[in-house]
Structure formats: C-alpha cells, structure tokens
mmCIF file of C-alpha atoms in Angstrom:
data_model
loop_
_atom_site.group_PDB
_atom_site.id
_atom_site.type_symbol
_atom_site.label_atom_id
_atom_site.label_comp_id
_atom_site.label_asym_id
_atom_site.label_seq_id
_atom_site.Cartn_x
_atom_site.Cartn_y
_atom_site.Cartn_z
ATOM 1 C CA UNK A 299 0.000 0.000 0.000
ATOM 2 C CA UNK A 300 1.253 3.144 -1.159
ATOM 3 C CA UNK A 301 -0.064 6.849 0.133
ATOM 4 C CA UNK A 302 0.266 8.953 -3.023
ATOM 5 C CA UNK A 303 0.667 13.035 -1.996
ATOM 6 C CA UNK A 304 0.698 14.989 -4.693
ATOM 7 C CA UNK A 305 0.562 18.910 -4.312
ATOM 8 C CA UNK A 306 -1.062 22.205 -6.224
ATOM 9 C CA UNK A 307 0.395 25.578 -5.836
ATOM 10 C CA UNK A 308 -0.858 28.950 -6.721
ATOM 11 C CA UNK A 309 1.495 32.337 -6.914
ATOM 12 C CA UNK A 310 -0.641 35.500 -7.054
ATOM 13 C CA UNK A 311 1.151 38.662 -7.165
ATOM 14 C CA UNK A 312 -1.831 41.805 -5.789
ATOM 15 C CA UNK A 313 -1.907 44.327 -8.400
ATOM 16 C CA UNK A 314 -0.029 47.209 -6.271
ATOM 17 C CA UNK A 315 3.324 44.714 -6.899
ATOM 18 C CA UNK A 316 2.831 43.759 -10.828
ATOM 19 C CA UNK A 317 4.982 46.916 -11.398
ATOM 20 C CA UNK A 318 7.767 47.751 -8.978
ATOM 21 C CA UNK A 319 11.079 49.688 -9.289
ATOM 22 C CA UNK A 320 14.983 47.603 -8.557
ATOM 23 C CA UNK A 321 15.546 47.969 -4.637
ATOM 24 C CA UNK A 322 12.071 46.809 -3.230
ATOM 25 C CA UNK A 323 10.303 43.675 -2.429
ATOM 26 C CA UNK A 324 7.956 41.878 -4.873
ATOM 27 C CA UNK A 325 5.225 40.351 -2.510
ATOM 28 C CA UNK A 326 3.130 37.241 -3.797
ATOM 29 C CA UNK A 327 0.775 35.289 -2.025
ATOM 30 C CA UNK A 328 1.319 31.631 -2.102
ATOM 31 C CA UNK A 329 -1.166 28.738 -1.511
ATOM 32 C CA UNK A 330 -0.126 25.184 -1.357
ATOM 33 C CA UNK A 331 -2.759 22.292 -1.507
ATOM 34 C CA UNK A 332 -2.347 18.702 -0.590
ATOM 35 C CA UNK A 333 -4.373 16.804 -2.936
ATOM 36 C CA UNK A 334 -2.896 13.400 -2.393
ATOM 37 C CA UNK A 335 -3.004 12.012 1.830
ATOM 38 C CA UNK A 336 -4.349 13.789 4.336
ATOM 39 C CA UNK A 337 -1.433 13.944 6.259
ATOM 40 C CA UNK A 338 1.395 16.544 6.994
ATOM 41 C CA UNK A 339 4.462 16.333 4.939
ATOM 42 C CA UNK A 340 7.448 18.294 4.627
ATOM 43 C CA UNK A 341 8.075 19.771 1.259
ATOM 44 C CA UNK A 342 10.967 21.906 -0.394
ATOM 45 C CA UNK A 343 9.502 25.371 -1.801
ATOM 46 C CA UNK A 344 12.170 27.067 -4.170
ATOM 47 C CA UNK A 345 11.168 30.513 -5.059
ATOM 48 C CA UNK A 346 12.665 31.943 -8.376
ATOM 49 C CA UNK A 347 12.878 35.014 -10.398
ATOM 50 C CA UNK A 348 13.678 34.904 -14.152
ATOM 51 C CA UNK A 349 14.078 37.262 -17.133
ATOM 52 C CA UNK A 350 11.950 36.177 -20.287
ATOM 53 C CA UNK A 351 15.005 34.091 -21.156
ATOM 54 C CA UNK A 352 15.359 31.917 -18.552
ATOM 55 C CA UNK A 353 17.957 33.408 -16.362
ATOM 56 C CA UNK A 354 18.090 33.361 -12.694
ATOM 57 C CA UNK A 355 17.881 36.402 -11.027
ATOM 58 C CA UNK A 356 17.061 35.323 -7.977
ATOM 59 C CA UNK A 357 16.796 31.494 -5.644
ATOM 60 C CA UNK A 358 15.839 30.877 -2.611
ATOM 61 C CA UNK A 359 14.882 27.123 -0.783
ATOM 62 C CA UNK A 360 12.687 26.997 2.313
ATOM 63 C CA UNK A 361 11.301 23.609 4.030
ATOM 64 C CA UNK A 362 7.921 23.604 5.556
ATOM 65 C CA UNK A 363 5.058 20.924 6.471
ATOM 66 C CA UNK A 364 1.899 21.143 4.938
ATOM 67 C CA UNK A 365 -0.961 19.170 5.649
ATOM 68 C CA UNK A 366 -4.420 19.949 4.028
ATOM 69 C CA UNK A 367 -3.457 23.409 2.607
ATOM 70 C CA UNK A 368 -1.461 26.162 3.439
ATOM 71 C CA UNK A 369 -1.968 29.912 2.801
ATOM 72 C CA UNK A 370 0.849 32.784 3.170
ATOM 73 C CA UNK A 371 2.675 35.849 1.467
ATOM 74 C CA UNK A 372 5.961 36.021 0.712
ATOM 75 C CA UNK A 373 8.579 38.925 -0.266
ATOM 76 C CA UNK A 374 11.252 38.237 -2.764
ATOM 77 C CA UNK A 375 14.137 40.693 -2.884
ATOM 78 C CA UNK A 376 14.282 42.392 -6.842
ATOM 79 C CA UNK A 377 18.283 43.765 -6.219
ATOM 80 C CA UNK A 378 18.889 47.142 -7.147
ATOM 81 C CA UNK A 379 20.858 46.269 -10.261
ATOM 82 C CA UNK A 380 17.763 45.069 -11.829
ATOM 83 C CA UNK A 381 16.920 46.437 -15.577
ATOM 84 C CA UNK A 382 13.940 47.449 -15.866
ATOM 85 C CA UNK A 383 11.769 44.958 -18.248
ATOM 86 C CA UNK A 384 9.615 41.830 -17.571
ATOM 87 C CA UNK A 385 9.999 39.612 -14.914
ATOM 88 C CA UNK A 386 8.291 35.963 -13.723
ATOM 89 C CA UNK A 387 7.924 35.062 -10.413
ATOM 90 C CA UNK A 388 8.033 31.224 -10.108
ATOM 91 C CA UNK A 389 7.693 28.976 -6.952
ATOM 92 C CA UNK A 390 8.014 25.443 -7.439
ATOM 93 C CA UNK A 391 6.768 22.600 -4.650
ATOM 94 C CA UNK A 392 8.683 19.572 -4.867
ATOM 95 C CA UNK A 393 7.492 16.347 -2.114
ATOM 96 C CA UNK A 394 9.372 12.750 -2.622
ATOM 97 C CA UNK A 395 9.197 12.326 -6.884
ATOM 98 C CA UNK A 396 6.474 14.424 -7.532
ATOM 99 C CA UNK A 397 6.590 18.571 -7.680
ATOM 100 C CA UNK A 398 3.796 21.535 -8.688
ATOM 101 C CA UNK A 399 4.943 24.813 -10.266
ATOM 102 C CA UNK A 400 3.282 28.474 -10.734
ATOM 103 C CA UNK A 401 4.321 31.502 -11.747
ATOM 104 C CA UNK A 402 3.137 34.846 -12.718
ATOM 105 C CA UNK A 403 4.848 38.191 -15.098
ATOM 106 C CA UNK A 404 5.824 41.339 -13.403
ATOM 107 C CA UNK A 405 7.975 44.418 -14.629
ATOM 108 C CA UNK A 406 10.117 46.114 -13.005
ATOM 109 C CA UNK A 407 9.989 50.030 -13.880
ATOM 110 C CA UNK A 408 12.928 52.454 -13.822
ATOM 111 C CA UNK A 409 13.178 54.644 -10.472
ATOM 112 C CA UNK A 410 10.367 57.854 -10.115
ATOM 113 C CA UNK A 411 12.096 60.881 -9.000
ATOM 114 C CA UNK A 412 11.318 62.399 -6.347
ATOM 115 C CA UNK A 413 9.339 65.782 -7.157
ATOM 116 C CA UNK A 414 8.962 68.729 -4.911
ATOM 117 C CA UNK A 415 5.094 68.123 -5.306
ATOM 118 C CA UNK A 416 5.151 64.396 -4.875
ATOM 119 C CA UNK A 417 6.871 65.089 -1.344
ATOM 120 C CA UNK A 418 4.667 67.970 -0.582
ATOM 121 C CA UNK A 419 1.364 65.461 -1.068
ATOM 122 C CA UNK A 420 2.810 62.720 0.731
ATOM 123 C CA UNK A 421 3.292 65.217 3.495
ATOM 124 C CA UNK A 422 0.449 67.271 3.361
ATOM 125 C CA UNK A 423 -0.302 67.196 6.972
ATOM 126 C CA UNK A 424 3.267 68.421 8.006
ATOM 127 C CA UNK A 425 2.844 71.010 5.510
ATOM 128 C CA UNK A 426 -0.358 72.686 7.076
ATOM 129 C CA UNK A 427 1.089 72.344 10.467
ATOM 130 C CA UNK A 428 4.574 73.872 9.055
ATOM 131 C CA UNK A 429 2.226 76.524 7.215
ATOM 132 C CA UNK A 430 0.677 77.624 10.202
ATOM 133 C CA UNK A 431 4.145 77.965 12.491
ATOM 134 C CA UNK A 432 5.620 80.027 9.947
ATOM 135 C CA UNK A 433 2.413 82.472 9.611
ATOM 136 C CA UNK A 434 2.231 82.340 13.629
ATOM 137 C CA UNK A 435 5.873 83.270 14.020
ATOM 138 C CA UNK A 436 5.441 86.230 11.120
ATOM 139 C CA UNK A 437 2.319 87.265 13.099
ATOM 140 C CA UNK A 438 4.396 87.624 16.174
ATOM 141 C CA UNK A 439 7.181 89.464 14.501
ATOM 142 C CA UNK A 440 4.611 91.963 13.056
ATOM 143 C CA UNK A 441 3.357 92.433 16.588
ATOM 144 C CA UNK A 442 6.341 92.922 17.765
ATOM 145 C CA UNK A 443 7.607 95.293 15.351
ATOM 146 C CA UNK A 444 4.321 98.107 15.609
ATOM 147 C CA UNK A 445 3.923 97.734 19.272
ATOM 148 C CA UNK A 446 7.752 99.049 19.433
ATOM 149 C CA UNK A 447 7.282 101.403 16.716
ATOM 150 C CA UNK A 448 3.655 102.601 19.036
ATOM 151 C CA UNK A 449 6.402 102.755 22.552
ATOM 152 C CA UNK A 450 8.594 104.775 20.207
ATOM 153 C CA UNK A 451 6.431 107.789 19.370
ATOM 154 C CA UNK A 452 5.090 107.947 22.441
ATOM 155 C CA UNK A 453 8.046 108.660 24.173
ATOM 156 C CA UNK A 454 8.792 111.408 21.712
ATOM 157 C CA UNK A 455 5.240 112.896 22.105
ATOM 158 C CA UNK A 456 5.765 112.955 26.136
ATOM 159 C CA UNK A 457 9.629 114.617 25.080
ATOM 160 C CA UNK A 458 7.557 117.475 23.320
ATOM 161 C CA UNK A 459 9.310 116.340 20.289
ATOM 162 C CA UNK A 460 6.862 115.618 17.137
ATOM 163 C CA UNK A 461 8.594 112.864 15.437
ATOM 164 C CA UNK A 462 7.755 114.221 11.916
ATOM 165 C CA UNK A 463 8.324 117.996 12.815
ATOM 166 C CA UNK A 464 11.757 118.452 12.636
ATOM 167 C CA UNK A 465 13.098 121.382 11.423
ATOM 168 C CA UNK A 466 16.200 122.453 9.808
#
C-alpha cells in the first residue's frame, strides 16, 4: 500500500506589486494544496525570479510541512541592479518524486524621482502644520515690530518732540 501526496500551488502577485522599481520587495501570495493524503508532509519550496530568457535572477529554498493546505505571502528581494523589463515570479513545490509549479509576469519600472510636489502630497499634513508655524511666528514678529514702533512715538510725544516735525 502506497499513500500517493501529490501537491497544487498557486502564486498570485496583488496588483499594487505587478509593477515595482529595482531595490524593493515583490510580494506574492502563495497557496499550497495537498491533494494526495491527508497527512502533513514536509516539502521543499524554491522561489525563483527569471528574465523572459530563462535566467536566474534570484533562488531561494525553504522547508515547511503542509498538511491539508497552506496559505501565506511572501517577499522576494528584486536587487537594485535590476533592468527594468519583464519579470516571472516562479515557486516550485517539490514532495518525494512528484513537484507543482506556478508563476506569474511582473515588470520592473525604472526609479520615479522624487518631485517637490510628490513630497509635498505625501506630506500634506506636516505642511499645514509647518504653514501655520511660519504664519504664527510672522504674526508675532509683526506684533512685535508696531507695538515698538507705538512705545517709540510715544516717548517722543511725552519729550515734546513731534517725530515728523523736525526742522532744519
């Protein structure tokens, strides 16, 4: 008698990660299904990413038990070297003889630049609160500045001096 455990995978890659630029993390959820025994096995998940040729670009092995299925995301390192073009993400299950494989495309985009505007929006709420510091410390300047001016002619006025009277 012979238990036969065979194995489905499924890569999904969330829509916010089918583009990303060299330097992040590509995040795919994986799910693993045990179609064969119901019983936990260890398997050997290798996690890959490829150019449209074939060439690795990235490996990595993990070893995990599974029994009925098994649900979970994982992040795969794109190096900052990467060229910007298409990419597949492939994970491939292997148990005893037998192995299940999935994969999905991404691309990899060139770097955005950082714009003045792009920072400003992503800050917005710093920005008001900077916005209203500055116009509180100009208010208090201003304040500042007429009340001496006020303190100023008033002295004059109680010297007997008119401050725009002068005479030659």
């Amino acid at each position: 008698i012979s238990k036969l455990v065979l194995f489905d995978v499924k890569l999904d890659i969330p829509k916010e990660y089918a583009e990303i630029e060299p330097g992040k993390e590509l995040k795919a959820q994986i799910t693993l299904l045990n179609v064969g025994a119901p019983e936990k096995v260890d398997v050997f998940a290798t996690y890959f990413i490829k150019d449209l040729r074939g060439n690795i670009i990235y490996e990595e092995t993990e070893t995990f038990g599974v029994e009925k299925q098994l649900s979970y995301q994982k992040s795969l390192p794109v190096h900052e070297s990467t060229v910007a073009g298409s990419y597949v993400a492939v994970i491939e299950i292997r148990y005893a003889e037998s192995f299940a494989v999935s994969s999905q495309l991404f691309r990899v985009v060139e770097k955005k630049e950082l714009v003045v505007a792009d920072i400003i929006m992503k800050n917005i709420s710093l920005m008001v609160f900077l916005s209203f510091m500055l116009v509180a410390i100009i208010s208090a300047l201003v304040y500042k500045l007429v009340s001496a001016g006020r303190k100023g002619r008033k002295k004059s006025k109680k010297n007997g001096v008119p401050l725009n009277n002068f005479k030659k």
